[in-house]
């Protein structure tokens, strides 16, 4: 990856964060921590790697993305609006009673491939999409983003076992390993570690990298697309609330609302970072 592209995508990640935070502030609620930790992953996927067409969001040969950790809808909706799937102004309706932009992503929103709700379901759905495409030689990739706390759910491991068994090599999953969940650290609640060894046992290729580093995300996806005969999981080591000092590694911003002072600090830091990365 050349330095210009890397800088462009890093800037896009911070724009996703700022847009997501504006959405949350306007609504008065929303999940900051997990939305911010996956901003680089979404930037690389939607602005570099994925085969998608905002003007034809349902084209059959498109790449798919299942946001299994669907409560991180602020980041997903921000990404889709910035990519052109729907007007950015529509984000102002987030979490209002008559809006299609609910707290968890829903499939009737252009660009969303699965409705989310209860955690743990996304990998099963992504597996079905990937198997369909593989069996019909359609050539698309299906991506799935899971939370590290989410993989405490048993359904994740049923899907992982099936994906390995069926050698579903057009399935690429991410685990957002930001190490915090609603009630504390993963190790305090129920440790899933070592994550990679568990996926390997079910027949997956496993990559581990810095999930807030653009080039490492790009290279991991490229490598996953080369491997055949196995699904790939990318364990992304991230920081919850990444990009804003008052949010980083703070459990209360899993879904908690910042104070006005914290909002001001956050927007100032995001604006400074976006300006720093400008061409």
Tab-separated table of C-alpha atoms in Angstrom:
chain	number	residue	atom	x	y	z
A	1	UNK	CA	0.000	0.000	0.000
A	2	UNK	CA	1.405	3.424	-0.934
A	3	UNK	CA	1.572	6.138	1.696
A	4	UNK	CA	-1.027	8.336	-0.007
A	5	UNK	CA	-3.659	5.594	0.047
A	6	UNK	CA	-2.817	4.709	3.643
A	7	UNK	CA	-3.218	8.339	4.747
A	8	UNK	CA	-6.475	8.680	2.819
A	9	UNK	CA	-7.962	5.599	4.473
A	10	UNK	CA	-6.751	6.618	7.929
A	11	UNK	CA	-8.403	9.991	7.472
A	12	UNK	CA	-11.561	8.242	6.361
A	13	UNK	CA	-11.548	6.213	9.579
A	14	UNK	CA	-11.508	9.411	11.617
A	15	UNK	CA	-14.288	10.894	9.506
A	16	UNK	CA	-16.304	7.737	10.236
A	17	UNK	CA	-15.666	8.296	13.945
A	18	UNK	CA	-16.695	11.944	13.806
A	19	UNK	CA	-19.824	11.180	11.768
A	20	UNK	CA	-20.763	8.365	14.160
A	21	UNK	CA	-20.260	10.635	17.167
A	22	UNK	CA	-22.411	13.369	15.617
A	23	UNK	CA	-25.094	10.734	15.080
A	24	UNK	CA	-24.860	9.582	18.702
A	25	UNK	CA	-24.900	13.132	20.085
A	26	UNK	CA	-27.957	14.040	18.046
A	27	UNK	CA	-29.811	10.900	19.172
A	28	UNK	CA	-28.708	11.160	22.784
A	29	UNK	CA	-27.591	7.527	22.807
A	30	UNK	CA	-25.512	4.979	20.942
A	31	UNK	CA	-22.497	2.722	21.319
A	32	UNK	CA	-19.242	4.668	21.072
A	33	UNK	CA	-16.546	2.241	22.206
A	34	UNK	CA	-17.137	-0.603	19.766
A	35	UNK	CA	-18.024	1.763	16.927
A	36	UNK	CA	-14.708	3.568	17.285
A	37	UNK	CA	-12.631	0.388	17.562
A	38	UNK	CA	-13.738	-0.884	14.132
A	39	UNK	CA	-13.429	2.412	12.205
A	40	UNK	CA	-10.222	1.407	10.400
A	41	UNK	CA	-11.650	-1.993	9.470
A	42	UNK	CA	-14.730	-0.356	7.955
A	43	UNK	CA	-12.630	2.255	6.144
A	44	UNK	CA	-10.456	-0.392	4.476
A	45	UNK	CA	-13.378	-2.623	3.569
A	46	UNK	CA	-15.775	-0.010	2.206
A	47	UNK	CA	-13.319	2.448	0.681
A	48	UNK	CA	-10.705	0.031	-0.679
A	49	UNK	CA	-11.338	-3.727	-0.648
A	50	UNK	CA	-15.028	-4.539	-1.070
A	51	UNK	CA	-16.765	-4.937	-4.423
A	52	UNK	CA	-19.880	-2.839	-3.872
A	53	UNK	CA	-22.001	-0.337	-5.791
A	54	UNK	CA	-23.996	2.221	-3.768
A	55	UNK	CA	-26.244	2.873	-6.766
A	56	UNK	CA	-27.097	-0.841	-6.944
A	57	UNK	CA	-26.808	-2.047	-3.334
A	58	UNK	CA	-28.510	-5.391	-4.050
A	59	UNK	CA	-26.442	-6.510	-7.041
A	60	UNK	CA	-26.011	-10.281	-6.802
A	61	UNK	CA	-22.233	-10.369	-7.233
A	62	UNK	CA	-21.507	-7.785	-4.527
A	63	UNK	CA	-19.306	-8.547	-1.553
A	64	UNK	CA	-21.314	-8.874	1.651
A	65	UNK	CA	-20.652	-7.652	5.182
A	66	UNK	CA	-22.451	-8.944	8.239
A	67	UNK	CA	-22.038	-6.678	11.260
A	68	UNK	CA	-22.719	-9.342	13.856
A	69	UNK	CA	-21.979	-6.835	16.646
A	70	UNK	CA	-24.958	-4.895	15.358
A	71	UNK	CA	-25.154	-2.443	18.253
A	72	UNK	CA	-22.190	-0.664	16.648
A	73	UNK	CA	-24.641	0.719	14.101
A	74	UNK	CA	-23.362	4.323	14.459
A	75	UNK	CA	-20.105	3.341	12.752
A	76	UNK	CA	-21.858	1.212	10.145
A	77	UNK	CA	-24.456	3.840	9.264
A	78	UNK	CA	-21.778	6.538	9.147
A	79	UNK	CA	-19.723	4.392	6.763
A	80	UNK	CA	-22.654	3.635	4.478
A	81	UNK	CA	-23.720	7.281	4.286
A	82	UNK	CA	-20.185	8.461	3.569
A	83	UNK	CA	-19.865	5.766	0.892
A	84	UNK	CA	-23.033	7.038	-0.795
A	85	UNK	CA	-25.654	4.435	0.081
A	86	UNK	CA	-27.965	7.072	1.553
A	87	UNK	CA	-27.765	10.818	2.333
A	88	UNK	CA	-25.731	11.815	5.380
A	89	UNK	CA	-28.630	14.018	6.502
A	90	UNK	CA	-30.640	10.846	7.123
A	91	UNK	CA	-28.354	10.071	10.081
A	92	UNK	CA	-30.214	12.763	12.025
A	93	UNK	CA	-33.125	10.314	12.327
A	94	UNK	CA	-31.010	7.687	14.111
A	95	UNK	CA	-32.949	5.955	16.903
A	96	UNK	CA	-36.119	7.968	16.351
A	97	UNK	CA	-39.378	6.015	16.472
A	98	UNK	CA	-40.245	6.298	12.765
A	99	UNK	CA	-36.709	5.882	11.366
A	100	UNK	CA	-35.204	2.863	9.640
A	101	UNK	CA	-31.905	3.649	11.398
A	102	UNK	CA	-32.471	1.751	14.616
A	103	UNK	CA	-29.990	0.983	17.373
A	104	UNK	CA	-29.050	-2.312	15.716
A	105	UNK	CA	-28.449	-2.466	11.965
A	106	UNK	CA	-31.415	-3.593	9.884
A	107	UNK	CA	-31.484	-5.092	6.413
A	108	UNK	CA	-33.961	-2.608	4.930
A	109	UNK	CA	-31.255	0.087	5.158
A	110	UNK	CA	-29.386	0.278	1.812
A	111	UNK	CA	-26.017	-1.464	2.148
A	112	UNK	CA	-26.914	-3.528	5.228
A	113	UNK	CA	-26.793	-7.274	4.524
A	114	UNK	CA	-28.217	-8.640	7.790
A	115	UNK	CA	-30.520	-7.409	10.533
A	116	UNK	CA	-28.794	-7.685	13.902
A	117	UNK	CA	-30.245	-8.014	17.368
A	118	UNK	CA	-29.226	-10.767	19.745
A	119	UNK	CA	-25.481	-11.268	19.615
A	120	UNK	CA	-23.873	-14.422	18.263
A	121	UNK	CA	-25.990	-14.890	15.148
A	122	UNK	CA	-23.951	-13.115	12.485
A	123	UNK	CA	-21.347	-15.768	11.744
A	124	UNK	CA	-24.066	-18.317	10.962
A	125	UNK	CA	-25.725	-15.926	8.529
A	126	UNK	CA	-22.395	-14.986	6.944
A	127	UNK	CA	-21.588	-18.665	6.526
A	128	UNK	CA	-24.864	-19.208	4.691
A	129	UNK	CA	-24.139	-16.291	2.362
A	130	UNK	CA	-20.618	-17.554	1.705
A	131	UNK	CA	-21.742	-21.132	1.005
A	132	UNK	CA	-24.429	-19.901	-1.381
A	133	UNK	CA	-21.900	-17.853	-3.330
A	134	UNK	CA	-19.310	-20.624	-3.393
A	135	UNK	CA	-21.756	-23.296	-4.537
A	136	UNK	CA	-22.885	-21.082	-7.416
A	137	UNK	CA	-19.353	-19.874	-8.232
A	138	UNK	CA	-20.405	-16.242	-7.878
A	139	UNK	CA	-16.981	-15.108	-6.714
A	140	UNK	CA	-17.993	-12.690	-3.993
A	141	UNK	CA	-16.535	-12.540	-0.478
A	142	UNK	CA	-18.576	-12.460	2.692
A	143	UNK	CA	-17.109	-10.581	5.639
A	144	UNK	CA	-18.316	-10.805	9.223
A	145	UNK	CA	-17.349	-8.518	12.109
A	146	UNK	CA	-17.812	-10.009	15.561
A	147	UNK	CA	-17.152	-8.572	18.994
A	148	UNK	CA	-14.690	-10.308	21.278
A	149	UNK	CA	-17.314	-10.442	24.029
A	150	UNK	CA	-19.797	-11.745	21.476
A	151	UNK	CA	-17.766	-14.886	20.868
A	152	UNK	CA	-18.788	-16.047	24.343
A	153	UNK	CA	-22.011	-17.049	22.562
A	154	UNK	CA	-22.208	-20.750	21.706
A	155	UNK	CA	-23.728	-20.229	18.269
A	156	UNK	CA	-20.482	-18.613	17.132
A	157	UNK	CA	-18.635	-21.886	17.652
A	158	UNK	CA	-21.291	-24.001	15.946
A	159	UNK	CA	-20.900	-21.755	12.894
A	160	UNK	CA	-17.101	-21.850	13.179
A	161	UNK	CA	-17.156	-25.654	13.190
A	162	UNK	CA	-19.450	-25.794	10.154
A	163	UNK	CA	-17.437	-23.206	8.207
A	164	UNK	CA	-14.247	-25.186	8.696
A	165	UNK	CA	-15.944	-28.460	7.824
A	166	UNK	CA	-17.357	-27.085	4.577
A	167	UNK	CA	-14.034	-25.369	3.669
A	168	UNK	CA	-15.792	-22.056	3.095
A	169	UNK	CA	-12.846	-20.095	1.750
A	170	UNK	CA	-14.794	-17.013	0.649
A	171	UNK	CA	-15.722	-16.313	4.264
A	172	UNK	CA	-13.480	-13.791	6.062
A	173	UNK	CA	-14.331	-13.008	9.672
A	174	UNK	CA	-12.974	-10.340	11.998
A	175	UNK	CA	-12.921	-10.516	15.783
A	176	UNK	CA	-12.806	-6.986	17.176
A	177	UNK	CA	-10.511	-7.788	20.090
A	178	UNK	CA	-10.841	-4.548	22.060
A	179	UNK	CA	-10.785	-6.549	25.324
A	180	UNK	CA	-13.762	-4.835	26.959
A	181	UNK	CA	-17.466	-5.598	27.030
A	182	UNK	CA	-20.507	-4.180	28.791
A	183	UNK	CA	-19.674	-5.409	32.281
A	184	UNK	CA	-15.878	-5.170	32.271
A	185	UNK	CA	-12.881	-6.845	30.713
A	186	UNK	CA	-13.290	-10.125	28.858
A	187	UNK	CA	-11.099	-11.921	31.365
A	188	UNK	CA	-13.280	-10.694	34.245
A	189	UNK	CA	-16.532	-11.740	32.570
A	190	UNK	CA	-15.632	-14.950	30.678
A	191	UNK	CA	-12.319	-15.247	28.890
A	192	UNK	CA	-12.412	-16.571	25.307
A	193	UNK	CA	-8.612	-16.622	25.075
A	194	UNK	CA	-6.707	-17.974	23.240
A	195	UNK	CA	-9.056	-17.079	20.420
A	196	UNK	CA	-6.819	-18.125	17.538
A	197	UNK	CA	-6.277	-21.655	18.837
A	198	UNK	CA	-10.024	-22.240	19.009
A	199	UNK	CA	-10.575	-21.224	15.376
A	200	UNK	CA	-7.562	-23.282	14.267
A	201	UNK	CA	-9.087	-26.317	15.958
A	202	UNK	CA	-12.157	-25.883	13.754
A	203	UNK	CA	-10.100	-25.705	10.536
A	204	UNK	CA	-9.707	-21.959	10.012
A	205	UNK	CA	-6.758	-19.939	8.796
A	206	UNK	CA	-5.922	-17.485	11.579
A	207	UNK	CA	-4.300	-14.067	11.254
A	208	UNK	CA	-3.600	-11.717	14.142
A	209	UNK	CA	-2.821	-8.052	13.594
A	210	UNK	CA	-3.296	-4.464	14.779
A	211	UNK	CA	-6.910	-3.703	13.951
A	212	UNK	CA	-6.383	0.044	14.134
A	213	UNK	CA	-3.502	-0.001	11.624
A	214	UNK	CA	-4.630	0.537	8.029
A	215	UNK	CA	-1.844	-1.298	6.221
A	216	UNK	CA	-2.042	-4.370	8.442
A	217	UNK	CA	-5.801	-4.633	7.857
A	218	UNK	CA	-5.325	-4.261	4.106
A	219	UNK	CA	-2.598	-6.895	3.968
A	220	UNK	CA	-4.530	-9.346	6.148
A	221	UNK	CA	-7.558	-9.169	3.848
A	222	UNK	CA	-5.367	-9.602	0.767
A	223	UNK	CA	-3.719	-12.663	2.303
A	224	UNK	CA	-7.066	-14.140	3.320
A	225	UNK	CA	-8.260	-13.877	-0.283
A	226	UNK	CA	-5.247	-15.849	-1.500
A	227	UNK	CA	-5.794	-18.847	0.777
A	228	UNK	CA	-8.075	-21.574	-0.572
A	229	UNK	CA	-9.857	-24.432	1.122
A	230	UNK	CA	-10.388	-22.771	4.517
A	231	UNK	CA	-12.248	-19.803	5.967
A	232	UNK	CA	-10.106	-17.097	7.536
A	233	UNK	CA	-10.500	-15.272	10.824
A	234	UNK	CA	-8.600	-12.040	11.396
A	235	UNK	CA	-8.163	-11.362	15.093
A	236	UNK	CA	-7.924	-7.585	15.200
A	237	UNK	CA	-6.178	-6.197	18.270
A	238	UNK	CA	-8.001	-2.890	18.775
A	239	UNK	CA	-8.590	-0.183	21.363
A	240	UNK	CA	-12.142	0.367	22.557
A	241	UNK	CA	-13.018	4.018	21.939
A	242	UNK	CA	-9.947	4.420	19.707
A	243	UNK	CA	-9.158	7.929	18.522
A	244	UNK	CA	-10.430	10.023	21.432
A	245	UNK	CA	-8.454	10.159	24.662
A	246	UNK	CA	-11.452	10.356	27.011
A	247	UNK	CA	-13.117	7.323	25.360
A	248	UNK	CA	-10.178	4.935	24.999
A	249	UNK	CA	-10.255	1.782	27.158
A	250	UNK	CA	-13.218	3.050	29.180
A	251	UNK	CA	-15.954	0.503	29.896
A	252	UNK	CA	-18.581	3.186	30.492
A	253	UNK	CA	-18.428	4.226	26.832
A	254	UNK	CA	-19.522	0.794	25.688
A	255	UNK	CA	-22.924	2.436	25.510
A	256	UNK	CA	-22.770	5.329	27.956
A	257	UNK	CA	-23.441	8.935	27.002
A	258	UNK	CA	-20.563	11.451	27.293
A	259	UNK	CA	-20.948	14.735	29.104
A	260	UNK	CA	-21.048	17.960	27.091
A	261	UNK	CA	-17.414	18.589	28.060
A	262	UNK	CA	-16.420	15.121	26.860
A	263	UNK	CA	-18.253	15.674	23.583
A	264	UNK	CA	-16.371	18.954	23.088
A	265	UNK	CA	-13.026	17.295	23.792
A	266	UNK	CA	-13.856	14.435	21.435
A	267	UNK	CA	-14.883	16.608	18.502
A	268	UNK	CA	-11.807	18.806	18.966
A	269	UNK	CA	-9.495	15.782	18.893
A	270	UNK	CA	-11.238	14.257	15.880
A	271	UNK	CA	-11.173	17.546	13.941
A	272	UNK	CA	-7.457	17.941	14.693
A	273	UNK	CA	-6.690	14.417	13.492
A	274	UNK	CA	-8.729	14.829	10.292
A	275	UNK	CA	-6.941	18.113	9.535
A	276	UNK	CA	-3.558	16.523	10.221
A	277	UNK	CA	-4.286	13.727	7.732
A	278	UNK	CA	-5.625	16.034	5.010
A	279	UNK	CA	-3.778	15.993	1.668
